[in-house]
Short mmCIF file of C-alpha atoms in Angstrom, two decimals:
data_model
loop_
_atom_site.label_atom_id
_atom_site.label_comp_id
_atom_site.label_asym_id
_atom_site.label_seq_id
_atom_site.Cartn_x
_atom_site.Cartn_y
_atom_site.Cartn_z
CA UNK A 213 -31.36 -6.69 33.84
CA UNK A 214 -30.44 -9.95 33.43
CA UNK A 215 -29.31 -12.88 35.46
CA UNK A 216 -26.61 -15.72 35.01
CA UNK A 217 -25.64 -18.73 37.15
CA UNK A 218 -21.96 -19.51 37.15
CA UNK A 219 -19.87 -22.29 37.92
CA UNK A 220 -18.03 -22.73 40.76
CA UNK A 221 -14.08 -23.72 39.46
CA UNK A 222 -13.94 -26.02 42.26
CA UNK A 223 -16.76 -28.01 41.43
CA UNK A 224 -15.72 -31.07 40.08
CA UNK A 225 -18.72 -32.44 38.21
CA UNK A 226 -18.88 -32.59 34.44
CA UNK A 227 -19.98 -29.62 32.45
CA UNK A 228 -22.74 -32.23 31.08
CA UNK A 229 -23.99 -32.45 34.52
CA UNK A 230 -23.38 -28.20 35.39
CA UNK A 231 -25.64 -27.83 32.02
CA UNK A 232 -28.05 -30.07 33.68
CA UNK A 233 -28.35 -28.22 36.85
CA UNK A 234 -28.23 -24.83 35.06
CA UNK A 235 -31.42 -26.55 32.95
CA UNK A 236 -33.09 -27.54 36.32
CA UNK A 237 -32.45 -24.31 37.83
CA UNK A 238 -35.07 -22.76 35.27
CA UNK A 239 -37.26 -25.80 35.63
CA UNK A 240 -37.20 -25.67 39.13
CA UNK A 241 -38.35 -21.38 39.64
CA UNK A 242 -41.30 -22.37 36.75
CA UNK A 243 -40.66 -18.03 35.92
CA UNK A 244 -37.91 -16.58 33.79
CA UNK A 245 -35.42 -15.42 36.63
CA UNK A 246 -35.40 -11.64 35.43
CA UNK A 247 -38.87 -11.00 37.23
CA UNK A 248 -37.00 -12.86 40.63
CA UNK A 249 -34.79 -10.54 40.59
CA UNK A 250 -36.63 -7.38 40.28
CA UNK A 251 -38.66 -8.36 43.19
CA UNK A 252 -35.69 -8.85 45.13
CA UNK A 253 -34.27 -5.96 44.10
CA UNK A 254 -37.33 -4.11 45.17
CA UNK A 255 -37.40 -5.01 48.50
CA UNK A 256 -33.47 -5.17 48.77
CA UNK A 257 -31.39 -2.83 45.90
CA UNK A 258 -28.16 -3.76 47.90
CA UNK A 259 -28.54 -7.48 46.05
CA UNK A 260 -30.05 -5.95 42.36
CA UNK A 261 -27.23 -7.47 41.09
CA UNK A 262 -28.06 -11.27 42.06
CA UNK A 263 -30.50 -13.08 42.95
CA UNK A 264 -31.06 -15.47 45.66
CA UNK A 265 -32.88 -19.12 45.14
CA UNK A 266 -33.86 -21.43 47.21
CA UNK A 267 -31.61 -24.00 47.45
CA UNK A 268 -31.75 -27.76 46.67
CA UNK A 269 -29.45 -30.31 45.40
CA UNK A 270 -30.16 -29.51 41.39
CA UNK A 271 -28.35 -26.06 42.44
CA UNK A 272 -25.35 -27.32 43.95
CA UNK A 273 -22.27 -26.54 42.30
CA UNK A 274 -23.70 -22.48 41.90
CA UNK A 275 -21.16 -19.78 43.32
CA UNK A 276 -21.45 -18.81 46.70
CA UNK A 277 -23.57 -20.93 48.92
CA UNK A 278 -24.55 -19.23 51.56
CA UNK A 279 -25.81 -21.89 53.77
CA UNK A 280 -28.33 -25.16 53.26
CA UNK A 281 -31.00 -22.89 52.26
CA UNK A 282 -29.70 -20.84 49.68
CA UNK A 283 -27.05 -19.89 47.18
CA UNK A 284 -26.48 -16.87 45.65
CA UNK A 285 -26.26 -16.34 41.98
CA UNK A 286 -24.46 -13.46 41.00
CA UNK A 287 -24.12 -11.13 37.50
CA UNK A 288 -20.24 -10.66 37.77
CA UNK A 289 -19.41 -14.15 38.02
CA UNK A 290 -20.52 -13.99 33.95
CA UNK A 291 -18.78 -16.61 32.47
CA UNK A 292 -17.84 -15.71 28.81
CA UNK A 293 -16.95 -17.77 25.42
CA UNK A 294 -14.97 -16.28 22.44
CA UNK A 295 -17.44 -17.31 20.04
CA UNK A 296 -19.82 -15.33 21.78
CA UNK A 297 -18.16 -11.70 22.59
CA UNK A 298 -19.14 -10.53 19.20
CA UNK A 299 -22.81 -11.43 19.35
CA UNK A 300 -23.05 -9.70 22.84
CA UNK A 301 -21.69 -6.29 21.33
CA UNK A 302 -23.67 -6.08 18.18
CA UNK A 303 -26.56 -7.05 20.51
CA UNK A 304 -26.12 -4.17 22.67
CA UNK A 305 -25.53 -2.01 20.15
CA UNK A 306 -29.03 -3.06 18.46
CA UNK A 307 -30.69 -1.31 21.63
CA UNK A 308 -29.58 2.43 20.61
CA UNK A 309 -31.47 1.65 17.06
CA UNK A 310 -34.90 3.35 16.53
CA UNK A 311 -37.48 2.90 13.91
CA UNK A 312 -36.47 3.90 10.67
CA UNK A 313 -32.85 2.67 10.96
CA UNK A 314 -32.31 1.21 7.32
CA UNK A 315 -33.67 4.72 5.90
CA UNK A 316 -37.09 3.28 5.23
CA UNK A 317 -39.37 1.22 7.87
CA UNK A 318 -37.46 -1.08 9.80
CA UNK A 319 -38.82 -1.67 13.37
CA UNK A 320 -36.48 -1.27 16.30
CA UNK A 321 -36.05 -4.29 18.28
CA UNK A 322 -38.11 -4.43 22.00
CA UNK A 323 -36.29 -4.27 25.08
CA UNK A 324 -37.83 -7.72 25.51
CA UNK A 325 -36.94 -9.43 22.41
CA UNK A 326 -32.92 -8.39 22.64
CA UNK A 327 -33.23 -9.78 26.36
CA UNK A 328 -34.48 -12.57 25.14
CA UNK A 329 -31.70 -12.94 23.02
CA UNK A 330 -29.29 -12.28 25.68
CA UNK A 331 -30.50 -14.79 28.15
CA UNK A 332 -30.55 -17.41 25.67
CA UNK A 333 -26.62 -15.90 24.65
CA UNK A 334 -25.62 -16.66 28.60
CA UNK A 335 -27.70 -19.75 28.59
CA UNK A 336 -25.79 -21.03 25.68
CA UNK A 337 -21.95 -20.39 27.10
CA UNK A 338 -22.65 -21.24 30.31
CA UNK A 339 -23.53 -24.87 28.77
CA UNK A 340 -21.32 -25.06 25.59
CA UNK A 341 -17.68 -24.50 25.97
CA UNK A 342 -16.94 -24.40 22.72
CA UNK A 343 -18.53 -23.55 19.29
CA UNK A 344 -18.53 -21.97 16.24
CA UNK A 345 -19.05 -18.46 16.30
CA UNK A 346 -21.98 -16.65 16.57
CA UNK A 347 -23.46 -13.79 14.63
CA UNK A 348 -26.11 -11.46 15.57
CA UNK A 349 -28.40 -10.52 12.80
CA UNK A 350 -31.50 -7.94 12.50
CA UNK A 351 -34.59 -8.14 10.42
CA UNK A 352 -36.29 -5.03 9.71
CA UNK A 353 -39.74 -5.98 11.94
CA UNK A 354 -37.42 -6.03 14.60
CA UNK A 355 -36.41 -9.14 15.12
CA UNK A 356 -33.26 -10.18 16.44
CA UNK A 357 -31.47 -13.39 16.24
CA UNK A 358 -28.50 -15.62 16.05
CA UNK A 359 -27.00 -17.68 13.46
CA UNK A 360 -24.34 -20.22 12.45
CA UNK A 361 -23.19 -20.76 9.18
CA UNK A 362 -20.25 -23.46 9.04
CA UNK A 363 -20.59 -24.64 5.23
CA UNK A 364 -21.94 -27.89 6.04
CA UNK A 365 -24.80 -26.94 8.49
CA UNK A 366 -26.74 -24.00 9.27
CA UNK A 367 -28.57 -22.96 12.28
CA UNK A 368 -30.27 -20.03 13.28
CA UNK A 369 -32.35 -18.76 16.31
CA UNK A 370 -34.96 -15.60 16.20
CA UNK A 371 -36.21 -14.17 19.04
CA UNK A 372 -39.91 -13.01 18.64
CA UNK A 373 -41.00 -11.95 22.05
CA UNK A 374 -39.84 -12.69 25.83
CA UNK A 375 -39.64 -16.19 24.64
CA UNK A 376 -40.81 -16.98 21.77
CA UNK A 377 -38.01 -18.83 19.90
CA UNK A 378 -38.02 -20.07 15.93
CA UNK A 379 -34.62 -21.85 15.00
CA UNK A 380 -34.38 -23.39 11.78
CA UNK A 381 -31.68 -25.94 11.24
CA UNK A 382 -30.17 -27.75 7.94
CA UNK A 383 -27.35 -29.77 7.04
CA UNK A 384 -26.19 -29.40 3.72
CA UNK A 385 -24.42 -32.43 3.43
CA UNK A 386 -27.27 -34.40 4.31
CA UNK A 387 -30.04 -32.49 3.47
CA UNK A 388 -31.79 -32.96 6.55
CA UNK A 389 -33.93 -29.51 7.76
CA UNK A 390 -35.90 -28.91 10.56
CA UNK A 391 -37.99 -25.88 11.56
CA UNK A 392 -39.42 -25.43 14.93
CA UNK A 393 -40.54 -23.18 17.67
CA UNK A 394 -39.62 -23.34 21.39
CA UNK A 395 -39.87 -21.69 24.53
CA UNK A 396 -36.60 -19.98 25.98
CA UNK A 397 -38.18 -20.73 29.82
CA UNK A 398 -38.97 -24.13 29.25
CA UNK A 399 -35.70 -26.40 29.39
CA UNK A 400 -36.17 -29.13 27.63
CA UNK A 401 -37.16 -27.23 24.47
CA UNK A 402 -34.38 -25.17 25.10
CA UNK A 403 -31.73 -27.98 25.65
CA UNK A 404 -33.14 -28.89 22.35
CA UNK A 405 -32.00 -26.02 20.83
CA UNK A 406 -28.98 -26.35 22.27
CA UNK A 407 -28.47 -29.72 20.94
CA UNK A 408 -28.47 -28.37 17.26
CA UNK A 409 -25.79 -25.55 18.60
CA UNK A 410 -23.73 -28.67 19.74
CA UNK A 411 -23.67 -30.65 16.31
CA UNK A 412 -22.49 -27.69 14.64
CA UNK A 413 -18.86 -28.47 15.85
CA UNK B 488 -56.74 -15.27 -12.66
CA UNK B 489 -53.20 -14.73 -14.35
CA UNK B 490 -53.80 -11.23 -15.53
CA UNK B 491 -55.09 -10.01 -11.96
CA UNK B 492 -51.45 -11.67 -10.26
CA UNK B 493 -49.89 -9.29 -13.65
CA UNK B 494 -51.67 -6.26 -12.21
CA UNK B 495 -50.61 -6.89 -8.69
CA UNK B 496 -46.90 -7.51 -9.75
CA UNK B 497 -46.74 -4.90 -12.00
CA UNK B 498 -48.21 -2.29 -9.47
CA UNK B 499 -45.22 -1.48 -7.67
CA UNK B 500 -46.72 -1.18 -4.60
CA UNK B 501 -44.54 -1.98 -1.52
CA UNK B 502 -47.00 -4.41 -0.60
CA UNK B 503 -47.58 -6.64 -3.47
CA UNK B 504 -46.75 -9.71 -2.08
CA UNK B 505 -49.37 -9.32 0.73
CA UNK B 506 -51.92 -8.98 -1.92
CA UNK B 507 -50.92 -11.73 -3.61
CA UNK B 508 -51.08 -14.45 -1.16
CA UNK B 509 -54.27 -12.75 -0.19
CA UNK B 510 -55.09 -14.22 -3.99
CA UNK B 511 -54.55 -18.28 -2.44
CA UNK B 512 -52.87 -18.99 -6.02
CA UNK B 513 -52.13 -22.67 -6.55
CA UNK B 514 -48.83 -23.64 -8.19
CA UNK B 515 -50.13 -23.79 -11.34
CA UNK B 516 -52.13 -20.53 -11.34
CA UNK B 517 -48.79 -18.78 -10.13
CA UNK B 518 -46.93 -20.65 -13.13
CA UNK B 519 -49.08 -19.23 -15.68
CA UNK B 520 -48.69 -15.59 -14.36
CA UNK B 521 -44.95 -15.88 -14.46
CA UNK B 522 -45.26 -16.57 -18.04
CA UNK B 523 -47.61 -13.89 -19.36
CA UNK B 524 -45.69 -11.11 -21.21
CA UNK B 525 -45.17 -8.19 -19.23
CA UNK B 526 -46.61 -5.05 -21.21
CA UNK B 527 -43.04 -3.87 -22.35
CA UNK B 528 -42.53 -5.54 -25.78
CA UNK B 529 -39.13 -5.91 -25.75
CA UNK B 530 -38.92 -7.78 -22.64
CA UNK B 531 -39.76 -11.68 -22.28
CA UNK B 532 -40.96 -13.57 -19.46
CA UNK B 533 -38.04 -14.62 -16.72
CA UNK B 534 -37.38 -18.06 -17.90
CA UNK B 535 -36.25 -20.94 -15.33
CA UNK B 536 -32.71 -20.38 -16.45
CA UNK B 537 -32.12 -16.44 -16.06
CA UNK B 538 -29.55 -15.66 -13.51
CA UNK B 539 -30.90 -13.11 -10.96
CA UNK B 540 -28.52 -10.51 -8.99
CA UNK B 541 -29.37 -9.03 -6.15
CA UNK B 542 -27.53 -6.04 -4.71
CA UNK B 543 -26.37 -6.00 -1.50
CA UNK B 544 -26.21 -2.99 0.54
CA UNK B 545 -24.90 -1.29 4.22
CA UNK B 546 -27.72 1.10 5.77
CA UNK B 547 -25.74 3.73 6.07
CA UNK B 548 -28.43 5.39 7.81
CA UNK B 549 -27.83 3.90 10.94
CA UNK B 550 -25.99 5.92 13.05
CA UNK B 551 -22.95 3.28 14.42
CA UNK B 552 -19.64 3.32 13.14
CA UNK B 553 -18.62 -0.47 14.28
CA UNK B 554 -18.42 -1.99 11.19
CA UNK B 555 -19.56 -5.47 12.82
CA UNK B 556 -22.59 -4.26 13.59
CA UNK B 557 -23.13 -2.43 10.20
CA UNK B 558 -22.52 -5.46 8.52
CA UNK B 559 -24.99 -7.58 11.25
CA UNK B 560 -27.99 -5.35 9.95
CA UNK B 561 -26.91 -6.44 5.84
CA UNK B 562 -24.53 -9.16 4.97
CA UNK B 563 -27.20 -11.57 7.22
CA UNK B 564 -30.02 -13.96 6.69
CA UNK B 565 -32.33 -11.08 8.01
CA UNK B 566 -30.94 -8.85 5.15
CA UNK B 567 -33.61 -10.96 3.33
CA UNK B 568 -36.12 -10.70 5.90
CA UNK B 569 -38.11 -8.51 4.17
CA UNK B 570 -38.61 -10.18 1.06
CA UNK B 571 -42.44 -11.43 2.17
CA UNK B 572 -43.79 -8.10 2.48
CA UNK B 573 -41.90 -6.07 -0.70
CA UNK B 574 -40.56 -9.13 -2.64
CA UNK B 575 -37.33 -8.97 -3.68
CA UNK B 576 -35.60 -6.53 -6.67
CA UNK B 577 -33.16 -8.29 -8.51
CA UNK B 578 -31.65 -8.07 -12.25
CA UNK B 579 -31.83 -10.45 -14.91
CA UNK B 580 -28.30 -10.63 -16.14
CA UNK B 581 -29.43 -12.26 -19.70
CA UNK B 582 -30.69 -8.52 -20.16
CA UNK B 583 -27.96 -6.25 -18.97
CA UNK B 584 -24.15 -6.98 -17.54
CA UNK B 585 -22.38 -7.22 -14.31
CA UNK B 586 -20.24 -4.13 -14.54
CA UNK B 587 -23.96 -2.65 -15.12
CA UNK B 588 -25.61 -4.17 -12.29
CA UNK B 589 -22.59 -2.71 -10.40
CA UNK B 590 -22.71 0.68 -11.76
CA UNK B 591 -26.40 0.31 -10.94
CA UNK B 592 -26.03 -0.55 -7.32
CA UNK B 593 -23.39 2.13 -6.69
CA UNK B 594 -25.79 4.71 -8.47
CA UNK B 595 -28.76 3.61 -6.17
CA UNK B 596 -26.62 3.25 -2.94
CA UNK B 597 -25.31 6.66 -3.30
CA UNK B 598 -28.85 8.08 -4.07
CA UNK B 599 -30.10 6.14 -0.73
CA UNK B 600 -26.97 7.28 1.23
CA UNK B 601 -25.93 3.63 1.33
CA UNK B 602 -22.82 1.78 1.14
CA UNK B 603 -22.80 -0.35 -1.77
CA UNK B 604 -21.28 -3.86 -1.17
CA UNK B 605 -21.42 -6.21 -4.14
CA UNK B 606 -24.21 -8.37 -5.90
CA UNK B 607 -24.94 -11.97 -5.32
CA UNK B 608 -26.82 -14.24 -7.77
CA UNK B 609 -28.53 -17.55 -8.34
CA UNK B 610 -30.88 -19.00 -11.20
CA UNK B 611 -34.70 -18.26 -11.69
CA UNK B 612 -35.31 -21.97 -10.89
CA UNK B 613 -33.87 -22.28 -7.60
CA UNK B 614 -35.96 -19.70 -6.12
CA UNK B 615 -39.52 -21.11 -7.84
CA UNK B 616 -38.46 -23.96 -6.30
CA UNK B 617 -38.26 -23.30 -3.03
CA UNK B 618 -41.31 -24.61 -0.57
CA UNK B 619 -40.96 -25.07 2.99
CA UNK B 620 -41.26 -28.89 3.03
CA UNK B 621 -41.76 -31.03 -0.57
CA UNK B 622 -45.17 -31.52 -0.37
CA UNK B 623 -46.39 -27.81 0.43
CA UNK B 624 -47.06 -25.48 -2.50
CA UNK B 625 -44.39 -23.05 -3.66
CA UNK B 626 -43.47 -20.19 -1.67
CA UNK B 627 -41.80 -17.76 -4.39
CA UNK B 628 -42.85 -16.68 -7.69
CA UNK B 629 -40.17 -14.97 -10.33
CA UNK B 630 -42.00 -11.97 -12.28
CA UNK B 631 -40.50 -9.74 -15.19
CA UNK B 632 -40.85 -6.20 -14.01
CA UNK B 633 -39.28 -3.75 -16.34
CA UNK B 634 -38.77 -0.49 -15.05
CA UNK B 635 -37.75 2.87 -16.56
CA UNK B 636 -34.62 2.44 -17.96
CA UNK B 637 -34.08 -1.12 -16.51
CA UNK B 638 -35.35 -3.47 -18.71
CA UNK B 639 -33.46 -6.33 -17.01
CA UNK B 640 -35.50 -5.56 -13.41
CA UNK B 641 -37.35 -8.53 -12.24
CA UNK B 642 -39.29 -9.13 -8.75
CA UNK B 643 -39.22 -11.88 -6.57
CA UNK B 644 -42.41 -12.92 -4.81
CA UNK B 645 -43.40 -14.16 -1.70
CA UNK B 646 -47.15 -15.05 -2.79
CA UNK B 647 -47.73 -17.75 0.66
CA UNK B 648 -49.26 -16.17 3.44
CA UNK B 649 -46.10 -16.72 5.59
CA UNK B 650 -46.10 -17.51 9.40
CA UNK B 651 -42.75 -17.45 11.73
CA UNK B 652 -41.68 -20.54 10.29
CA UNK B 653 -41.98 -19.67 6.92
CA UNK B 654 -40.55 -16.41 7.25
CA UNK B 655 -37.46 -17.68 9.74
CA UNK B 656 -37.06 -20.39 6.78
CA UNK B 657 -36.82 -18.24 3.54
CA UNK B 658 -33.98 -15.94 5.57
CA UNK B 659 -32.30 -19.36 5.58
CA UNK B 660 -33.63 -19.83 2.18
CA UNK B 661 -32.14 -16.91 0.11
CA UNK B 662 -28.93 -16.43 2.41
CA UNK B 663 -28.26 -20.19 1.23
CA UNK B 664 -29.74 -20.21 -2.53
CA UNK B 665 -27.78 -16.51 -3.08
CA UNK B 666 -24.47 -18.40 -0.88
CA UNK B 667 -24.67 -15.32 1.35
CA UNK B 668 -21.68 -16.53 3.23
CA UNK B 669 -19.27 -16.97 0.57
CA UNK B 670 -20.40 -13.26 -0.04
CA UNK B 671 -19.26 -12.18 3.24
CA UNK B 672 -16.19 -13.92 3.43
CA UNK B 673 -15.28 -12.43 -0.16
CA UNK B 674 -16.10 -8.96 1.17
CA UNK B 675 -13.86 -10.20 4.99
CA UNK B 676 -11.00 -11.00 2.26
CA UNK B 677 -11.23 -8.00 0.26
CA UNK B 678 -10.91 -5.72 2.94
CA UNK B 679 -8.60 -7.36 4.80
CA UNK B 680 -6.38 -7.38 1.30
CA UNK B 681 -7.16 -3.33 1.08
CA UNK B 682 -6.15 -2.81 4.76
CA UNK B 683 -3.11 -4.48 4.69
CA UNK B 684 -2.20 -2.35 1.19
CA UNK B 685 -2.67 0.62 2.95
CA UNK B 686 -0.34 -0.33 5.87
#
């Protein structure tokens, strides 16, 4: 199970500022926010479908505060992007896939690598409103990922483990490349990412 | 040196290219072993000009209909993600033609219970060309590999020991240097041409 923060519709901040606070939200638990929610739901599986954080300014803006000390962030106030309905299905579909799925010795991909690649699929709408669209794409060790291809630029984003990222970026028109690795629970290497998503436009 | 990276090549075995960057082969050691004969007679080495094709193919094995998600596990940059442990099969088409590379691909797509999509192609020197940054060796090596019957089969090697990088970067790599979207958005315009025929 996964978790997503959504904005309120009343707040009247600017989504630069909401993708801020959703970035500081992550910073600010310092643990991805599925294993929050499974110990809530352990003690509580009325609330397995949210999660509830402690609540400080950075959070302000979430759905449903519930009073100065919290605010609860709930799974069906998804917010959800054309570009990115596609993506989602072929990623669920990836999790019926066993080994052997090309005919020959393709890996199917972990439960935690195509949750990876979901939370970093809600991370991404819930901070760009609009973008090219995404595909989903397989490799046979396993390994899913995202990509963008516009004609001028290409970017891509693989997801090797619960976060373990490796993007790889290049503009064709200007030849410039770059190849890195980040962390999908640490936000500024994720709001890196994210940056490269952004240019594509 | 040369002749060992010959034997490896010419081995068939699915992990060649593990072997060979198991050999540490510096550019010029690899350059020389793409230019040694292979043991057919009638066949040359590739030379920097050849144009490769590659066949492109739908697992039909995978049990989902969606054609979306068929397509997700081919007409991708991960449809080349495999090229660092196998290499890559492609055909010299200076040694044979395209309706013969298609007949070809439909031949081994129907023998694989695959659906056969089309062929893509680029020139021998764009892929020995490719390295990960300018100043790092080479990461691919072009090899003449006649088969039985297919004289104008060649392999592409990954002879680097690859990490994520390297491997997240040759996806990138072929999908650009074999214009893998162009390919898909022929294939989006073909069928959307044969749908609206047959409404």
């Amino acid at each position: 199970m996964s978790v997503v923060a959504a904005l309120n519709p009343s707040f009247t901040e600017s989504s630069s500022d909401c993708s801020t606070r959703l970035i500081n939200l992550f910073e600010l638990l310092h643990q991805p926010l599925v294993s929050i929610l499974e110990r809530v739901a352990s003690v509580d599986r009325s609330i397995c479908a949210s999660v509830v954080v402690p609540f400080t300014p950075s959070v302000a803006g979430y759905v449903g505060v519930l009073d100065e000390r919290f605010c609860e962030i709930s799974e069906g106030e998804f917010i959800s992007r054309e570009y990115s309905l596609r993506a989602y299905q072929v990623i669920e579909q990836y999790r019926a896939l066993e080994d052997g799925w090309d005919g020959d010795q393709a890996l199917a991909p972990t439960i935690e690598r195509l949750d990876a690649a979901e939370t970093f699929l809600r991370m991404l709408v819930s901070n760009i409103d609009v973008c090219p669209e995404v595909g989903a794409m397989l490799d046979e060790e396993g390994v899913p990922g995202l990509f963008w291809d516009t004609g001028r630029a290409y970017f891509s984003v693989s997801f090797y483990d619960a976060c373990d990222l490796v993007c790889v970026y290049c503009n064709r028109e200007t030849a410039e490349r770059d190849l890195f690795e980040a962390d999908l629970f640490k936000p500024e290497e994720v709001a890196q990412v994210l940056e490269y998503i952004e240019s594509l436009q | 040196m040369p002749e060992r990276v010959r034997a490896i090549v010419e081995s068939g075995e699915k992990d060649k290219c593990k072997q060979l960057a198991a050999l540490g082969l510096s550019d010029q050691e690899i350059s020389v072993a793409e230019h040694i004969s292979p043991t057919k007679p009638s066949v040359f080495p590739v030379v920097d000009g050849d144009q490769l094709a590659r066949v492109m193919e739908n697992p039909a094995h995978v049990l989902i209909n969606d054609p979306v998600v068929r397509e997700s596990l081919s007409c991708t940059p991960s449809a080349f993600g495999d090229a660092y442990n196998k290499g890559l099969s492609v055909q010299r088409l200076s040694m044979t033609t395209e309706a013969d590379v298609e007949a070809f691909g439909r031949g081994r797509a129907k023998e694989r219970e695959k659906e056969y999509l089309g062929f893509v192609t680029c020139a021998a020197v764009e892929l020995r060309n490719a390295r990960r940054q300018s100043t790092l060796p080479r990461l691919l090596s072009v090899f003449a590999t006649p088969l039985d019957g297919l004289d104008a089969h060649a392999d592409v090697c990954v002879h680097q020991k690859p990490g994520r990088l390297d491997k997240e970067y040759l996806k990138f790599f072929f999908w650009d240097v074999f214009k893998g979207r162009d390919f898909v958005l022929r294939i989006l315009e073909e069928r959307d041409a044969a749908n609206q025929q047959m409404a």
